[in-house]
XYZ file of C-alpha atoms in Angstrom:
703
model
C 185.720 -1.860 14.196
C 182.979 -0.401 12.575
C 181.799 -1.920 9.623
C 179.053 -0.727 6.731
C 177.909 -2.782 4.097
C 176.843 -2.398 0.204
C 173.652 -1.838 0.257
C 171.454 -1.696 -3.371
C 167.756 -1.306 -4.505
C 166.549 -3.928 -6.189
C 163.891 -4.139 -8.517
C 163.188 -7.231 -8.368
C 163.283 -9.985 -5.346
C 165.341 -13.569 -5.787
C 163.249 -16.032 -7.812
C 162.952 -18.833 -5.711
C 162.246 -23.092 -6.121
C 162.328 -25.435 -2.973
C 162.677 -28.550 -3.632
C 160.614 -30.043 -0.469
C 158.218 -32.328 -1.226
C 154.752 -31.691 0.390
C 151.252 -30.530 -1.356
C 149.889 -27.178 -1.525
C 147.003 -25.618 -0.479
C 145.451 -23.122 -2.242
C 145.569 -20.395 0.739
C 146.024 -17.036 0.798
C 150.252 -16.118 1.750
C 150.089 -12.978 4.514
C 151.482 -10.419 3.428
C 151.359 -11.183 -0.321
C 149.421 -8.277 -2.890
C 146.642 -10.607 -3.605
C 145.696 -13.843 -2.347
C 146.805 -16.839 -3.651
C 144.023 -18.492 -5.501
C 143.376 -22.410 -6.452
C 144.134 -22.738 -10.253
C 141.739 -25.634 -10.366
C 143.612 -27.154 -13.026
C 143.372 -30.957 -14.362
C 146.745 -32.543 -12.311
C 146.317 -36.000 -13.185
C 148.628 -37.325 -15.895
C 147.593 -38.341 -19.076
C 148.407 -41.624 -20.511
C 150.140 -41.135 -24.271
C 152.991 -40.294 -26.091
C 153.984 -37.222 -24.750
C 157.244 -35.921 -27.519
C 159.742 -34.147 -25.368
C 163.782 -32.663 -25.923
C 166.479 -35.342 -24.122
C 164.498 -38.048 -23.430
C 162.729 -40.620 -24.611
C 163.191 -43.441 -28.007
C 165.880 -41.742 -30.755
C 166.496 -42.805 -34.119
C 169.666 -44.096 -35.779
C 171.096 -42.438 -38.428
C 174.358 -44.832 -39.822
C 176.331 -44.624 -43.016
C 176.760 -40.592 -42.219
C 180.379 -41.261 -43.769
C 182.823 -37.749 -43.467
C 184.118 -37.571 -46.413
C 187.223 -35.990 -47.945
C 185.901 -33.860 -50.721
C 182.577 -33.170 -51.591
C 179.490 -32.778 -49.531
C 179.084 -36.745 -49.019
C 175.532 -38.248 -48.399
C 172.743 -39.136 -45.950
C 169.845 -37.368 -43.959
C 169.625 -37.051 -40.814
C 165.523 -38.321 -39.262
C 164.818 -35.595 -37.356
C 161.082 -37.453 -36.137
C 158.759 -36.369 -38.450
C 157.670 -39.187 -38.512
C 156.349 -41.816 -35.637
C 157.550 -44.648 -35.864
C 155.814 -48.124 -34.130
C 157.997 -49.695 -31.160
C 156.801 -53.161 -29.994
C 152.778 -51.643 -31.423
C 153.539 -48.660 -29.506
C 153.520 -45.175 -31.496
C 156.621 -43.169 -31.555
C 157.242 -39.697 -32.179
C 160.933 -39.559 -31.932
C 163.029 -36.607 -30.144
C 165.984 -37.932 -30.395
C 168.078 -38.601 -34.169
C 171.642 -40.594 -32.727
C 174.212 -39.616 -35.264
C 177.046 -42.065 -36.334
C 179.784 -39.538 -37.920
C 182.371 -42.712 -39.372
C 185.932 -40.928 -39.907
C 186.307 -44.166 -41.962
C 188.395 -42.025 -44.151
C 190.954 -40.375 -41.347
C 192.599 -43.961 -40.456
C 194.994 -45.844 -42.267
C 194.195 -48.760 -40.246
C 190.334 -49.069 -40.993
C 188.789 -50.350 -44.161
C 186.994 -47.881 -46.281
C 184.784 -50.762 -47.874
C 185.042 -54.926 -47.741
C 186.517 -56.975 -49.950
C 186.081 -60.760 -50.190
C 184.798 -61.235 -46.269
C 185.256 -64.134 -44.069
C 181.715 -65.983 -44.008
C 180.179 -69.333 -43.499
C 180.968 -70.225 -47.062
C 184.230 -68.914 -46.941
C 187.075 -71.195 -47.644
C 190.923 -70.981 -47.861
C 192.278 -72.724 -51.311
C 192.447 -75.767 -52.560
C 196.178 -76.139 -52.155
C 196.494 -74.438 -48.897
C 196.310 -76.872 -46.050
C 194.355 -76.078 -44.050
C 193.985 -78.208 -39.928
C 190.129 -77.555 -39.716
C 189.553 -79.146 -43.011
C 188.606 -82.218 -42.787
C 190.913 -84.374 -45.315
C 193.269 -81.759 -45.351
C 197.475 -83.346 -43.964
C 199.977 -82.107 -41.941
C 201.733 -79.794 -42.203
C 199.282 -77.595 -41.662
C 199.833 -73.526 -43.252
C 196.903 -72.368 -41.147
C 194.739 -74.124 -38.116
C 191.594 -72.239 -39.605
C 189.823 -70.450 -42.810
C 189.366 -67.486 -41.114
C 193.512 -67.879 -39.664
C 194.121 -67.957 -44.039
C 192.091 -64.677 -44.639
C 192.906 -62.385 -42.255
C 196.201 -62.782 -43.357
C 196.052 -63.083 -46.719
C 192.814 -61.753 -47.918
C 191.982 -58.551 -45.352
C 194.850 -56.859 -45.937
C 193.889 -56.104 -49.785
C 190.964 -54.068 -48.075
C 190.992 -50.845 -48.746
C 192.015 -48.144 -45.995
C 191.519 -44.511 -45.304
C 194.732 -41.904 -44.274
C 195.504 -41.037 -41.290
C 195.127 -37.142 -41.442
C 193.681 -34.075 -40.085
C 190.215 -33.618 -40.584
C 189.449 -31.363 -43.677
C 187.471 -28.210 -44.473
C 184.230 -30.321 -46.300
C 184.785 -32.812 -43.189
C 183.777 -29.944 -41.112
C 181.287 -28.328 -42.838
C 179.737 -31.926 -43.556
C 179.299 -31.949 -39.836
C 177.793 -28.796 -39.537
C 175.429 -28.897 -42.072
C 173.892 -32.327 -40.400
C 173.565 -30.842 -37.268
C 172.445 -28.407 -39.049
C 168.945 -30.411 -40.253
C 168.953 -31.503 -36.668
C 168.282 -27.879 -35.321
C 165.797 -27.338 -38.199
C 164.115 -29.862 -37.133
C 162.602 -30.406 -33.488
C 164.399 -32.539 -31.704
C 168.299 -33.039 -30.509
C 170.907 -35.800 -31.009
C 172.964 -37.988 -29.739
C 176.314 -37.908 -31.463
C 178.966 -40.333 -31.835
C 182.716 -40.227 -33.614
C 183.428 -43.596 -34.601
C 186.723 -45.336 -37.094
C 184.364 -48.540 -38.018
C 180.726 -46.829 -38.558
C 179.288 -50.106 -40.537
C 181.558 -52.972 -37.743
C 183.782 -54.240 -41.193
C 186.459 -54.872 -38.463
C 184.194 -56.937 -36.701
C 183.306 -60.921 -37.786
C 180.214 -63.115 -36.876
C 179.947 -66.611 -38.066
C 178.751 -69.373 -37.115
C 181.440 -71.824 -39.953
C 180.812 -74.780 -40.672
C 184.579 -75.944 -40.119
C 186.023 -73.388 -37.939
C 183.034 -73.420 -35.445
C 181.627 -69.892 -34.097
C 183.764 -66.408 -34.932
C 183.246 -63.647 -33.063
C 185.767 -61.095 -32.305
C 187.331 -57.817 -34.392
C 189.968 -58.090 -36.581
C 191.598 -54.994 -36.829
C 192.556 -51.793 -34.237
C 190.672 -49.972 -36.678
C 191.664 -46.421 -34.668
C 194.337 -44.110 -36.094
C 197.446 -43.343 -33.698
C 196.678 -41.795 -30.573
C 198.144 -38.061 -32.114
C 195.318 -38.493 -34.853
C 192.610 -39.296 -32.811
C 193.411 -35.798 -30.639
C 193.966 -33.646 -33.646
C 190.604 -34.631 -34.911
C 188.823 -34.480 -31.090
C 190.331 -30.845 -31.349
C 188.860 -29.798 -34.786
C 185.673 -31.196 -33.233
C 185.346 -28.049 -30.572
C 184.421 -25.749 -32.187
C 181.663 -27.319 -33.765
C 179.951 -29.004 -30.592
C 180.262 -25.645 -29.271
C 178.184 -24.360 -32.155
C 175.398 -26.728 -32.002
C 175.366 -27.016 -28.297
C 172.121 -26.307 -28.171
C 170.738 -29.695 -30.388
C 173.355 -31.539 -28.903
C 171.702 -33.485 -26.005
C 175.286 -35.682 -25.250
C 178.407 -37.369 -26.786
C 179.582 -40.484 -27.193
C 182.826 -41.153 -25.900
C 183.219 -43.480 -28.659
C 186.243 -43.370 -31.361
C 187.470 -46.733 -30.334
C 186.316 -50.247 -31.083
C 183.545 -51.551 -33.737
C 180.757 -48.872 -34.284
C 182.748 -47.009 -31.659
C 181.438 -49.248 -28.698
C 184.264 -48.816 -26.846
C 185.599 -52.369 -27.005
C 187.838 -55.111 -28.203
C 190.773 -53.269 -30.014
C 194.025 -52.165 -28.201
C 192.455 -48.852 -27.079
C 189.126 -50.069 -26.530
C 191.035 -51.623 -23.670
C 193.286 -49.677 -22.386
C 192.758 -47.715 -19.152
C 195.574 -45.550 -20.018
C 193.779 -44.907 -24.035
C 190.241 -44.525 -22.416
C 192.433 -41.546 -19.722
C 193.631 -38.671 -22.163
C 190.997 -39.747 -24.698
C 188.313 -38.821 -22.636
C 190.413 -35.744 -20.861
C 190.182 -34.550 -24.533
C 186.913 -34.706 -24.929
C 186.211 -33.192 -21.375
C 187.871 -30.266 -22.928
C 186.132 -30.262 -26.507
C 182.695 -30.572 -25.434
C 180.926 -27.956 -23.816
C 180.088 -28.185 -20.162
C 177.029 -27.842 -20.087
C 176.511 -30.932 -22.105
C 177.567 -34.872 -21.503
C 179.539 -38.026 -22.143
C 178.356 -41.086 -22.350
C 180.934 -44.309 -22.331
C 180.870 -47.596 -21.041
C 181.569 -48.562 -17.727
C 185.592 -49.237 -17.539
C 186.092 -46.525 -19.896
C 185.101 -44.216 -16.653
C 186.732 -45.806 -13.598
C 189.407 -45.963 -16.402
C 189.607 -42.428 -16.329
C 188.634 -41.848 -12.713
C 191.327 -43.837 -11.516
C 193.621 -41.748 -13.417
C 192.590 -39.078 -12.495
C 192.297 -39.276 -8.805
C 194.946 -42.161 -8.272
C 192.407 -44.314 -6.557
C 191.639 -48.285 -7.907
C 188.400 -49.031 -8.175
C 187.088 -52.193 -10.032
C 184.062 -53.907 -11.032
C 184.040 -55.055 -6.888
C 183.332 -51.785 -5.715
C 182.214 -49.909 -8.222
C 179.167 -49.549 -6.332
C 181.564 -47.682 -3.323
C 182.694 -44.653 -6.076
C 181.429 -41.741 -3.925
C 178.219 -39.501 -6.097
C 179.377 -37.487 -8.572
C 179.706 -32.814 -7.170
C 177.667 -30.771 -9.556
C 180.208 -29.009 -11.042
C 183.039 -31.703 -10.870
C 184.063 -33.541 -14.703
C 182.843 -36.607 -13.084
C 179.426 -35.570 -12.793
C 179.282 -35.245 -17.043
C 179.517 -38.455 -18.178
C 176.632 -40.961 -18.306
C 176.237 -44.425 -19.848
C 176.005 -46.436 -22.922
C 174.736 -49.869 -22.743
C 174.906 -51.448 -26.535
C 173.190 -54.457 -25.492
C 170.269 -53.259 -23.164
C 168.708 -55.208 -20.229
C 170.785 -58.372 -21.539
C 171.968 -60.885 -19.477
C 172.196 -64.599 -19.483
C 169.656 -66.187 -16.462
C 172.024 -69.320 -15.317
C 174.997 -71.869 -16.322
C 177.853 -71.704 -17.801
C 177.450 -68.337 -19.403
C 176.017 -66.116 -16.153
C 176.008 -63.590 -15.977
C 177.667 -63.254 -18.974
C 175.915 -59.357 -20.307
C 177.455 -59.620 -23.713
C 180.587 -57.197 -22.642
C 178.451 -53.933 -22.330
C 177.520 -53.607 -18.691
C 180.791 -55.215 -18.322
C 182.776 -54.195 -20.481
C 186.342 -53.440 -18.210
C 186.260 -56.289 -16.436
C 188.468 -58.733 -18.244
C 190.143 -57.152 -20.071
C 193.927 -57.754 -20.979
C 195.408 -58.448 -17.639
C 192.291 -57.583 -15.681
C 193.739 -53.810 -14.468
C 189.879 -53.244 -13.332
C 188.941 -56.817 -12.062
C 188.642 -59.815 -13.909
C 185.648 -61.246 -15.774
C 183.417 -62.424 -13.035
C 183.768 -60.025 -11.099
C 180.589 -57.934 -12.919
C 178.205 -57.668 -10.372
C 174.897 -56.933 -12.238
C 173.693 -55.200 -8.511
C 176.653 -53.051 -7.981
C 176.923 -51.729 -11.430
C 173.582 -50.304 -11.821
C 173.768 -49.000 -7.984
C 176.796 -46.878 -9.954
C 175.057 -45.605 -13.179
C 172.128 -45.171 -10.194
C 174.142 -42.286 -8.260
C 176.249 -40.729 -11.280
C 171.847 -39.124 -11.776
C 173.175 -38.599 -15.396
C 172.413 -40.270 -19.701
C 171.707 -44.133 -19.261
C 170.643 -45.598 -22.193
C 170.990 -47.318 -25.599
C 170.003 -50.294 -27.395
C 168.198 -53.388 -26.540
C 169.136 -57.289 -27.767
C 169.511 -60.679 -27.829
C 166.932 -63.778 -26.419
C 164.142 -63.405 -24.120
C 165.730 -63.652 -20.566
C 164.353 -62.330 -17.852
C 166.588 -59.341 -17.453
C 164.743 -57.891 -20.857
C 161.423 -59.044 -19.760
C 158.755 -57.657 -17.647
C 158.612 -57.102 -14.797
C 161.793 -56.845 -14.171
C 162.846 -54.555 -16.929
C 160.645 -52.063 -16.440
C 162.144 -51.550 -12.638
C 165.368 -51.906 -13.279
C 164.767 -49.157 -15.928
C 163.673 -47.241 -13.184
C 166.391 -47.946 -10.598
C 169.208 -47.223 -13.023
C 167.075 -43.923 -14.401
C 166.880 -45.061 -18.263
C 166.389 -41.978 -20.361
C 167.018 -43.069 -23.847
C 166.743 -45.935 -26.392
C 166.744 -47.251 -29.842
C 163.876 -47.183 -31.912
C 164.769 -49.686 -34.442
C 166.868 -52.217 -32.378
C 166.289 -54.878 -31.561
C 162.532 -55.551 -32.944
C 161.839 -58.481 -31.316
C 162.427 -57.140 -27.641
C 160.367 -54.448 -28.007
C 158.076 -56.982 -29.821
C 158.282 -58.629 -26.250
C 157.249 -55.909 -24.413
C 153.904 -55.032 -26.904
C 152.895 -58.714 -26.003
C 153.051 -58.271 -22.211
C 149.990 -57.211 -21.021
C 150.370 -54.120 -18.222
C 148.180 -55.889 -14.981
C 149.168 -55.396 -11.477
C 148.700 -59.632 -11.829
C 151.890 -59.710 -14.641
C 153.459 -56.518 -12.990
C 153.404 -58.137 -9.057
C 155.230 -61.466 -9.746
C 158.200 -62.082 -8.033
C 161.662 -61.197 -9.871
C 163.595 -64.105 -9.178
C 166.683 -62.593 -10.360
C 166.747 -59.312 -9.050
C 170.168 -58.821 -7.780
C 172.149 -59.784 -5.445
C 171.633 -57.919 -1.329
C 172.247 -55.479 -0.506
C 170.681 -54.309 -3.320
C 167.849 -57.588 -3.645
C 164.203 -55.999 -4.675
C 161.842 -58.803 -5.692
C 158.556 -56.558 -6.539
C 157.967 -53.930 -8.707
C 155.689 -51.495 -8.480
C 152.494 -51.582 -10.472
C 150.892 -48.079 -11.500
C 147.056 -48.207 -11.767
C 147.400 -45.777 -14.918
C 148.836 -47.663 -17.052
C 146.539 -51.016 -16.169
C 145.992 -52.814 -19.580
C 147.848 -51.020 -21.745
C 150.939 -52.886 -22.934
C 154.579 -52.885 -21.611
C 155.441 -51.147 -24.809
C 153.559 -47.577 -24.204
C 155.022 -47.531 -20.680
C 158.337 -48.159 -21.642
C 157.583 -45.235 -24.269
C 156.200 -43.048 -21.301
C 158.374 -43.213 -18.551
C 161.902 -43.175 -20.720
C 163.604 -40.369 -19.213
C 161.845 -37.743 -17.527
C 158.082 -37.154 -17.567
C 156.311 -33.855 -15.876
C 153.290 -33.918 -14.326
C 151.858 -30.588 -12.263
C 150.263 -31.615 -9.266
C 149.122 -28.544 -7.664
C 148.775 -24.104 -8.587
C 147.357 -21.333 -6.904
C 148.633 -17.886 -7.986
C 148.377 -14.039 -7.101
C 144.463 -13.810 -8.429
C 145.613 -10.258 -8.561
C 149.103 -8.363 -9.030
C 150.342 -4.909 -9.335
C 152.367 -3.742 -12.215
C 155.092 -3.372 -9.885
C 153.976 -5.545 -7.412
C 155.374 -9.780 -7.311
C 153.757 -11.918 -8.888
C 153.876 -15.227 -6.626
C 152.671 -18.613 -7.636
C 152.683 -21.854 -4.786
C 152.113 -25.566 -6.580
C 153.901 -28.722 -6.991
C 155.168 -31.375 -9.470
C 156.110 -34.366 -9.879
C 158.659 -36.203 -12.624
C 156.938 -39.787 -13.005
C 159.387 -40.946 -15.629
C 162.372 -43.141 -15.430
C 164.859 -40.676 -15.357
C 166.345 -37.155 -15.062
C 166.149 -33.465 -17.251
C 170.030 -33.461 -17.229
C 170.806 -31.069 -19.547
C 170.495 -27.614 -17.612
C 166.953 -25.802 -19.208
C 166.021 -22.261 -18.776
C 162.502 -22.224 -16.685
C 160.589 -18.775 -17.723
C 157.219 -17.151 -16.651
C 155.430 -16.238 -19.381
C 152.249 -13.710 -19.021
C 150.336 -13.911 -22.194
C 147.117 -11.312 -22.679
C 143.574 -12.919 -22.598
C 142.983 -9.587 -24.377
C 145.286 -9.567 -27.649
C 147.601 -13.124 -26.997
C 151.093 -10.786 -26.419
C 153.291 -12.234 -24.011
C 155.713 -10.764 -21.442
C 158.140 -13.718 -19.789
C 160.859 -13.041 -16.949
C 163.368 -16.255 -16.782
C 163.713 -17.079 -13.267
C 166.345 -19.346 -11.371
C 164.099 -22.480 -10.238
C 166.460 -25.410 -11.674
C 164.022 -28.641 -13.407
C 167.469 -31.134 -12.895
C 165.739 -30.839 -9.222
C 163.004 -32.506 -10.190
C 164.358 -35.985 -9.372
C 162.159 -38.750 -9.940
C 161.169 -41.690 -7.852
C 160.688 -45.266 -7.954
C 157.109 -45.221 -6.867
C 156.152 -43.132 -9.486
C 152.534 -43.359 -8.825
C 150.529 -39.559 -8.252
C 149.429 -41.067 -4.659
C 153.182 -41.080 -3.953
C 153.048 -37.398 -2.594
C 156.473 -37.646 -1.417
C 157.634 -37.596 -5.286
C 155.715 -34.120 -5.558
C 158.758 -31.893 -5.770
C 157.660 -28.356 -4.653
C 156.997 -25.782 -7.547
C 157.024 -21.714 -6.543
C 158.282 -18.499 -7.098
C 157.967 -14.471 -6.241
C 158.691 -12.262 -9.911
C 158.318 -8.532 -9.501
C 156.806 -7.411 -12.390
C 159.362 -5.051 -13.335
C 161.087 -8.410 -14.348
C 158.440 -8.854 -17.223
C 158.880 -5.064 -18.750
C 156.183 -3.041 -19.321
C 152.917 -5.349 -18.410
C 149.747 -3.100 -19.755
C 146.409 -3.748 -16.869
C 144.566 -6.819 -17.934
C 143.562 -10.244 -17.668
C 146.399 -12.878 -18.032
C 147.079 -16.104 -18.475
C 150.975 -17.285 -16.580
C 153.060 -20.183 -18.696
C 155.684 -21.601 -17.121
C 158.316 -22.472 -20.677
C 160.999 -24.735 -20.228
C 163.903 -24.734 -23.037
C 167.417 -24.234 -23.836
C 168.926 -22.104 -22.613
C 171.293 -21.362 -26.119
C 167.733 -22.472 -27.554
C 167.693 -19.874 -31.005
C 164.072 -20.669 -31.850
C 160.615 -18.865 -29.827
C 158.693 -22.529 -29.626
C 160.973 -25.524 -30.511
C 162.582 -27.972 -28.010
C 160.285 -27.157 -25.206
C 159.242 -29.565 -22.740
C 155.825 -30.111 -22.201
C 153.991 -31.361 -19.367
C 151.972 -34.840 -18.953
C 148.531 -33.472 -17.764
C 144.753 -34.529 -19.167
C 142.709 -30.995 -19.999
C 142.356 -29.023 -22.479
C 144.423 -25.834 -23.274
C 147.047 -27.147 -20.935
C 150.282 -26.799 -23.863
C 150.451 -23.682 -26.058
C 152.559 -25.112 -29.094
C 153.116 -21.269 -29.644
C 154.393 -20.345 -27.341
C 156.162 -23.748 -26.114
C 154.363 -23.321 -22.781
C 152.397 -24.880 -20.057
C 149.774 -23.388 -18.264
C 150.278 -22.548 -15.034
C 147.108 -20.761 -14.420
C 145.619 -16.693 -14.637
C 145.912 -13.461 -12.782
C 144.739 -9.274 -13.347
C 147.530 -7.494 -13.509
C 146.242 -3.978 -11.979
C 148.047 -0.592 -12.306
C 150.430 0.493 -9.836
C 150.788 3.005 -7.225
C 154.511 3.485 -6.573
C 155.869 4.604 -3.088
C 159.952 6.265 -4.030
C 162.118 4.480 -1.521
C 164.352 7.226 -0.590
C 167.096 5.824 2.249
C 168.186 2.003 3.802
C 170.245 2.708 6.167
C 171.002 -0.467 8.117
C 172.179 -0.959 11.506
C 172.697 -3.322 14.328
C 169.927 -6.067 13.978
C 168.223 -3.569 12.259
C 167.464 -1.192 9.052
C 165.755 2.705 8.519
C 163.716 2.542 5.468
C 162.898 5.976 4.628
C 160.361 7.335 2.071
C 157.782 9.762 1.856
C 154.982 8.453 4.450
C 151.886 9.367 4.962
C 151.283 8.885 8.896
C 154.287 8.815 10.983
C 152.045 6.536 13.578
C 152.083 3.288 10.706
C 147.967 4.149 10.288
C 147.512 2.000 6.535
C 150.946 0.778 6.452
C 152.916 -2.942 6.145
C 155.884 -4.259 6.046
C 156.611 -7.429 4.311
C 159.924 -9.808 4.517
C 161.512 -12.675 4.208
C 165.492 -13.753 3.743
C 166.441 -13.629 0.625
C 167.673 -17.605 0.022
C 164.002 -18.352 2.289
C 161.669 -20.720 -0.159
C 157.740 -18.922 -0.863
C 156.880 -15.653 -0.843
C 157.004 -12.448 1.474
C 155.287 -12.863 4.796
C 154.196 -9.948 7.018
C 156.458 -8.506 9.591
C 155.317 -6.852 12.831
C 158.748 -5.951 14.784
C 158.763 -2.562 13.577
C 158.162 1.519 14.496
C 156.917 4.162 12.315
C 158.355 7.603 12.172
C 158.144 10.230 10.086
C 160.731 8.952 7.837
C 158.976 5.885 6.785
C 159.483 2.681 9.518
C 162.174 1.221 11.491
C 162.706 -2.591 11.256
C 164.262 -4.289 14.121
C 164.841 -8.070 15.213
C 166.425 -9.349 12.346
C 170.127 -10.918 12.181
C 172.951 -9.859 11.535
C 174.773 -10.745 8.320
C 171.848 -11.870 6.252
C 170.511 -10.207 3.157
C 166.523 -9.946 3.656
C 164.001 -8.471 0.562
C 161.228 -6.258 2.050
C 158.390 -4.160 0.882
C 156.077 -1.327 2.840
C 153.154 -1.764 1.198
C 149.971 0.690 2.241
C 146.168 0.557 2.010
C 144.093 3.865 2.822
C 141.279 5.071 0.970
C 140.335 2.130 -0.562
C 143.438 1.978 -2.131
C 146.710 0.289 -2.593
C 149.811 1.521 -3.160
C 153.654 -0.633 -2.301
C 157.047 0.650 -2.152
C 159.307 -1.770 -4.749
C 161.190 -4.603 -3.381
C 164.670 -3.303 -1.588
C 167.524 -5.578 -0.142
C 169.306 -4.921 2.515
C 172.199 -6.852 5.211
C 171.840 -5.155 8.382
C 175.629 -5.689 10.788
C 177.226 -3.762 12.930
C 178.243 0.033 12.556
């Protein structure tokens, strides 16, 4: 049977990226229109604060109470001023906004009445069992029981209702404040943003009370209605939303304690609603129990905290790949004793829920849980807290941050933890102390990696710089010159020395900036920066962690680029960014002029654009393992002509291809694989001048 495949002339070859990890030499690539020239940039890391979107310390924005009528109040901290974390100066680029929906639930409190405190006492004429001197019959066991039954119901409450037009306008206005700045936001919607429903008191007669006192969420239908109303806003501000906390359930929206907050069934319907409402490009951060509940319902499995580490790594594009983890007690954990391995219910949230649907409390294992988080390869962060333990101090806290790929942390909480990091001097002797609290087998690691770049600095500085991704250009080789109708080629390597990954998809563009007049010309590539994965060993000496950065771009992609000298830049920003230079990713390299703030781009090198000499291709005729390219050939014996070829899905530049015959119509290319797409062009060198055809595409096949 004869078959003919569709053919097309391509004015641009594919823009290619490979992810193999190796060093690149500055050698000429055979078949390129110009040799690849080493660029002589500074390829070392500068250990200073490099503010970037979607990573680092964040500023918490509490008290954003969504109004029923009016404009509401509260100003978003968009990171315009530096903040000190453990003595390290940080320029934040994340605003964590907690939108408080207290006015939209009949079960939550809009303000506090008389509070249960250490000094609270029930009326003297009420007999309380815990009060010394009171006698039976006791009306209540504790002062707390009396307060909850008689005082708490008098507190003012909201009304379960749809979000009003003013409410939606308020949320939009706050997100616009973020867009007007130079940062991004994590957003959370909750019904008790200030924790009015939580009591934490050491009472001299009742003892220690640390618990939720009310189910503060509205009914299921109202929660789902609110999520549906928020969907258009989340899509409208996709460009500045880093991610969305699961929220909605529990005090502070931290997904614990209430009936919904401890229900696998409730998490299944709530997270399904969020998957629909949140743009597909953005992640949803949840507690472990919330995710496992959703996953079990979705795939009819029965994972628990005993086997959470056996959950398969999510495949790209699946709904499970969209979930990250928010830890409201980051790095905390008891060292030993009766409370071990208590972590204040953050990592272990879900273990020990009523009826133990995900396993009993003692089935939680830190190593298994952290291994699941590592497999998710998504957003991981939260807020550090707790007194000093082996878990939240060096060297373990730095090692675990890399293992779990920590992306972001609260700059405002908790100072005592941050100060311990700031007091830690980062030296080899201190970092290489044996970690006696290391995970159990098979995840046991007893020694952290020491990075000499930070020798003598503080643990807070190390954390500041390593949170999330941090990109260092390690090698750069670019076309020494390129014709206006040629192909600009680049071969280099990059290293992500951060704890975490680039989670959100980014546009990666190449920018040519004229050295004569400063005008710039941009071409979008198909490079996926999310593939620049970090390694537990972030040292510069670990060349196995270098990721390939290569591209070949037809000059037509840049538009009409005048002849002249140009600097080559790499610009990395959100696909929906609305400004020319905000929220772009900056490399952490040493050297002057690496970062162009006006472009929002990083210097890769320079090249010269020369005048074009086109040879038009008039016909492409494929055959069995072969193809004929017809063009106006000046010498039928092929003198001065060369064919450059590459498979469409192959990495790297075009290479010289010699299995050809020339004729009066052009060139006959042989030895090809049927069903494989190729790119090719023909170049002529005659009389000291170079000309070439456009790049064409073809797929050989049976005729």
